[in-house]
PDB file of C-alpha atoms in Angstrom:
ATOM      1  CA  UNK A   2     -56.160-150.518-107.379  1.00 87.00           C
ATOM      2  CA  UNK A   3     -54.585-148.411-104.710  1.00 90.00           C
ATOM      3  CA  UNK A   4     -54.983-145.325-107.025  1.00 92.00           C
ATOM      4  CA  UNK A   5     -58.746-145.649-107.592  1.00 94.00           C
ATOM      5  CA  UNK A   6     -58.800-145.700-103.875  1.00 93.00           C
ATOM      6  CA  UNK A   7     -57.166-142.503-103.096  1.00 94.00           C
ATOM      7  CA  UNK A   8     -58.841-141.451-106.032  1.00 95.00           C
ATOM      8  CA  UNK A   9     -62.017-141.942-104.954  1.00 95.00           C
ATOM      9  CA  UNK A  10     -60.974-140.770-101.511  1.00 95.00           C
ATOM     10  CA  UNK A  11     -59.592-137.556-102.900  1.00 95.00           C
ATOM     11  CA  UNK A  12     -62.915-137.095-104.517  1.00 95.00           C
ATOM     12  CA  UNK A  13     -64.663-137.408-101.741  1.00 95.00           C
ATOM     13  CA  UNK A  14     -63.332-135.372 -99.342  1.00 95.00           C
ATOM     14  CA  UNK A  15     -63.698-132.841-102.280  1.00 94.00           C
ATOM     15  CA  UNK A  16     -67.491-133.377-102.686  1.00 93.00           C
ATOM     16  CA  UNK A  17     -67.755-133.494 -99.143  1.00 92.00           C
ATOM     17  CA  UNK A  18     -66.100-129.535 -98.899  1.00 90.00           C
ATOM     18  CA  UNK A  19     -68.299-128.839-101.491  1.00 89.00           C
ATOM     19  CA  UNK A  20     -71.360-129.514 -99.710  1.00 84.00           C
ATOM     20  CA  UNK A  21     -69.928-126.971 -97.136  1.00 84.00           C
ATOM     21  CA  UNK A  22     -70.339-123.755 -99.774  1.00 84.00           C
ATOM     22  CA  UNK A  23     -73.438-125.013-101.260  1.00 81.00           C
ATOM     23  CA  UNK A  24     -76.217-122.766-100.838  1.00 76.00           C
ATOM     24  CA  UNK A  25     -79.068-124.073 -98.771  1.00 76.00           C
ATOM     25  CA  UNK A  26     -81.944-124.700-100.870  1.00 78.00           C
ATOM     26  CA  UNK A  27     -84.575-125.723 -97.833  1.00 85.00           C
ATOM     27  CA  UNK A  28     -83.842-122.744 -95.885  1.00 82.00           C
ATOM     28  CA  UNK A  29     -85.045-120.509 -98.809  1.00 85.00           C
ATOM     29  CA  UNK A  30     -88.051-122.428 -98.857  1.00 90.00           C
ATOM     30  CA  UNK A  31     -88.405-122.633 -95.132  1.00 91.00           C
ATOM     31  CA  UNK A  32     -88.033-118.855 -94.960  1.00 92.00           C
ATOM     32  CA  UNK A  33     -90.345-118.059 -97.666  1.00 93.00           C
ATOM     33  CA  UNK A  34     -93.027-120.725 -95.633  1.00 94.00           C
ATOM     34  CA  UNK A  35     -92.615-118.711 -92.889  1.00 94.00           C
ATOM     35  CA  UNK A  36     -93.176-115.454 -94.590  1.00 95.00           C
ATOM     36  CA  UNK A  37     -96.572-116.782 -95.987  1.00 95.00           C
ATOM     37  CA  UNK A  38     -97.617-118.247 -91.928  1.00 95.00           C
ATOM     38  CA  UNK A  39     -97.009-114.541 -91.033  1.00 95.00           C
ATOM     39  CA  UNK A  40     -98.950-112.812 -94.061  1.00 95.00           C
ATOM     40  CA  UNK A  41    -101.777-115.516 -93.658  1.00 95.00           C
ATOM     41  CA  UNK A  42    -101.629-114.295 -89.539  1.00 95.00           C
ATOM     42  CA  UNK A  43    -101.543-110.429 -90.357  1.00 96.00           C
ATOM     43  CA  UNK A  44    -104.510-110.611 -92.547  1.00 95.00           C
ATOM     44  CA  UNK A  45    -106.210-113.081 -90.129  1.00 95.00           C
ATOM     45  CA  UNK A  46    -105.707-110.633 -87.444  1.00 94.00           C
ATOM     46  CA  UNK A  47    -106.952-107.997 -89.355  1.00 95.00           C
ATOM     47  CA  UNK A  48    -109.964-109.604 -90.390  1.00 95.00           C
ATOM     48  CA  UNK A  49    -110.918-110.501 -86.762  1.00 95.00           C
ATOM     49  CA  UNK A  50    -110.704-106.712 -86.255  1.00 94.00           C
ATOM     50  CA  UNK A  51    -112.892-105.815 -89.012  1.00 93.00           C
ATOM     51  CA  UNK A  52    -115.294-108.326 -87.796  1.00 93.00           C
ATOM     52  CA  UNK A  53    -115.235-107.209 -84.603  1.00 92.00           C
ATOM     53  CA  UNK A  54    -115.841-103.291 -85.579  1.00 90.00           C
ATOM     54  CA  UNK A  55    -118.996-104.564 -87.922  1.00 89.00           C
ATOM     55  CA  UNK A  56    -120.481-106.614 -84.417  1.00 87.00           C
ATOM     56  CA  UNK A  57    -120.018-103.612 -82.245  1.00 85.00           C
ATOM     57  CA  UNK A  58    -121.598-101.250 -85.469  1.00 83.00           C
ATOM     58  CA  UNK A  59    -124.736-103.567 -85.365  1.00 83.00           C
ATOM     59  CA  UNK A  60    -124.914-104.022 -81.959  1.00 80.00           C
ATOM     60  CA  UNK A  61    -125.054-100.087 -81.845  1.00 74.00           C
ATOM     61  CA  UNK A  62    -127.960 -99.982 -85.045  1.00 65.00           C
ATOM     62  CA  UNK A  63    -129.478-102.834 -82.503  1.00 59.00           C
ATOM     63  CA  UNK A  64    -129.799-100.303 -79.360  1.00 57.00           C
ATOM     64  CA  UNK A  65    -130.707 -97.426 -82.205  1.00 51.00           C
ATOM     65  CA  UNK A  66    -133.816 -99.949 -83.223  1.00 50.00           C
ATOM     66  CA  UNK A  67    -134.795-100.820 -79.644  1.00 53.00           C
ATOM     67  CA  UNK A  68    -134.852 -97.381 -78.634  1.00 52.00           C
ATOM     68  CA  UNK A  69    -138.219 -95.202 -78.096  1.00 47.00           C
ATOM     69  CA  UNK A  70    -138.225 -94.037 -81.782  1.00 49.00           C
ATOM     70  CA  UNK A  71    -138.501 -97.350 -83.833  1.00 48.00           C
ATOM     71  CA  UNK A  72    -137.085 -96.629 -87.334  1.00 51.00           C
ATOM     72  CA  UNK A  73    -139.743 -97.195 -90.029  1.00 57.00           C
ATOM     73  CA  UNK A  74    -139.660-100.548 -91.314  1.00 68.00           C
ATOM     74  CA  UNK A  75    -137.229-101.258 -93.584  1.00 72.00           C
ATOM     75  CA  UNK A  76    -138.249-102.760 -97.044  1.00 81.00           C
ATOM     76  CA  UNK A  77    -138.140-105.980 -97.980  1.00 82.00           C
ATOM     77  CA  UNK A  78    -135.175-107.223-100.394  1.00 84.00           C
ATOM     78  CA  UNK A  79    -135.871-108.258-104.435  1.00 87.00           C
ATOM     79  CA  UNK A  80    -133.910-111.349-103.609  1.00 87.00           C
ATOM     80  CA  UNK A  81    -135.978-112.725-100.458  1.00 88.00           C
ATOM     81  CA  UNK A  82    -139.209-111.807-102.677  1.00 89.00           C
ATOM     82  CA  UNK A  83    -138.247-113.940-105.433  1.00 90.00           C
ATOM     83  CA  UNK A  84    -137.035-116.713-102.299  1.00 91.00           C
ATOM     84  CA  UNK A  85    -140.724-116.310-101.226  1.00 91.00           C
ATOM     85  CA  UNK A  86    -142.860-116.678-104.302  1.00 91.00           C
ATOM     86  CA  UNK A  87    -140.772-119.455-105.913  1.00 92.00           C
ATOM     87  CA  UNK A  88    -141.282-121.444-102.250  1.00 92.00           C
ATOM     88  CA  UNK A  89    -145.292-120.422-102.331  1.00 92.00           C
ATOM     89  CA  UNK A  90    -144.953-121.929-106.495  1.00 93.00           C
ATOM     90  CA  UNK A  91    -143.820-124.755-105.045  1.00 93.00           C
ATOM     91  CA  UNK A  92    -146.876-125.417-102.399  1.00 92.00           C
ATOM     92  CA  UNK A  93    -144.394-124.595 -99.426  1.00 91.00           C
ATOM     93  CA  UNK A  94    -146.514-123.512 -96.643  1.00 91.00           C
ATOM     94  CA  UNK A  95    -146.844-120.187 -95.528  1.00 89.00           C
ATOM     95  CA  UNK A  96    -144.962-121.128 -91.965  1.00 90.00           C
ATOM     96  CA  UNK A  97    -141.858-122.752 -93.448  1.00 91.00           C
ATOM     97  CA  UNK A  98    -141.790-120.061 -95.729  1.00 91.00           C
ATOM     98  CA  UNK A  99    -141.437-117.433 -92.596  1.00 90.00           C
ATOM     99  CA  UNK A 100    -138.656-119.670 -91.399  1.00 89.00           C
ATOM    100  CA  UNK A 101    -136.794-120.144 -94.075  1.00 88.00           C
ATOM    101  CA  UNK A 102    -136.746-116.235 -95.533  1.00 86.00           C
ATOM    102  CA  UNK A 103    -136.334-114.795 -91.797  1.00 86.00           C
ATOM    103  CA  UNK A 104    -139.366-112.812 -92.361  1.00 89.00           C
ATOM    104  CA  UNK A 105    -143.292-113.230 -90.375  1.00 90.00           C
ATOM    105  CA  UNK A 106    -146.279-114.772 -91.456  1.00 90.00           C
ATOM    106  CA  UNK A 107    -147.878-111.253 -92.324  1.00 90.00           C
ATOM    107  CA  UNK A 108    -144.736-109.976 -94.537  1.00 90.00           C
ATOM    108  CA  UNK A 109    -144.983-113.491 -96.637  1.00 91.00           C
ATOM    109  CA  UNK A 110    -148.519-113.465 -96.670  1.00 91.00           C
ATOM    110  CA  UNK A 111    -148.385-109.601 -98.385  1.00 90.00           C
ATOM    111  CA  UNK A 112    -145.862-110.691-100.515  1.00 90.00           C
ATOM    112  CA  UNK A 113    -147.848-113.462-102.059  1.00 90.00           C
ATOM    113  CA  UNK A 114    -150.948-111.183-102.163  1.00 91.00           C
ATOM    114  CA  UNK A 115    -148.633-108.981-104.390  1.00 83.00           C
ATOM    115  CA  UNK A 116    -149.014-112.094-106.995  1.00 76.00           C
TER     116      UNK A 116
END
């Protein structure tokens, strides 16, 4: 009995030496966590950047438009037409229609004349 005891003892304080030399696995996950926070931040940084250069790009086109020479107007997209004449198919009126496509009365009510 007294030799399964120091056995087990034996054994033990072997494991528990062991456990001192055994490679950590949740730091290697911890550090590769971290790695992906600071990749996600990096690109979310640089996003805000790009974002940021676009605003100040369109708020210089905006000051371009507002200016004493008004750029001709700029044609309508395929995509809103199509918006505009399946919403008129559909017995949308002609006000909603302006709403919902951004566009006036007049450039809704030409584009359903086109029909």
């Amino acid at each position: 009995m007294e030799a399964i005891l120091i056995g087990l003892l034996g054994f033990s304080i072997l494991l528990f030496f062991l456990s001192f030399f055994q490679k950590d696995r949740y730091a290697v996950i911890e550090k590769e966590v971290e790695e992906l926070s600071m990749t996600v931040l990096q690109e979310n940084y640089q996003m805000k950047k790009r974002v940021k250069v676009l605003e100040e790009e369109l708020m210089m086109d905006g000051e371009v438009f507002q200016g004493r020479n008004p750029s001709p107007k700029k044609p309508i997209h395929e995509v809103v037409k199509n918006q505009v004449i399946a919403l008129h198919q559909q017995g949308t009126p002609l006000e909603q229609i302006a709403k919902q496509s951004a566009l006036t009365k007049s450039e809704v009510a030409h584009i359903i004349s086109k029909l």
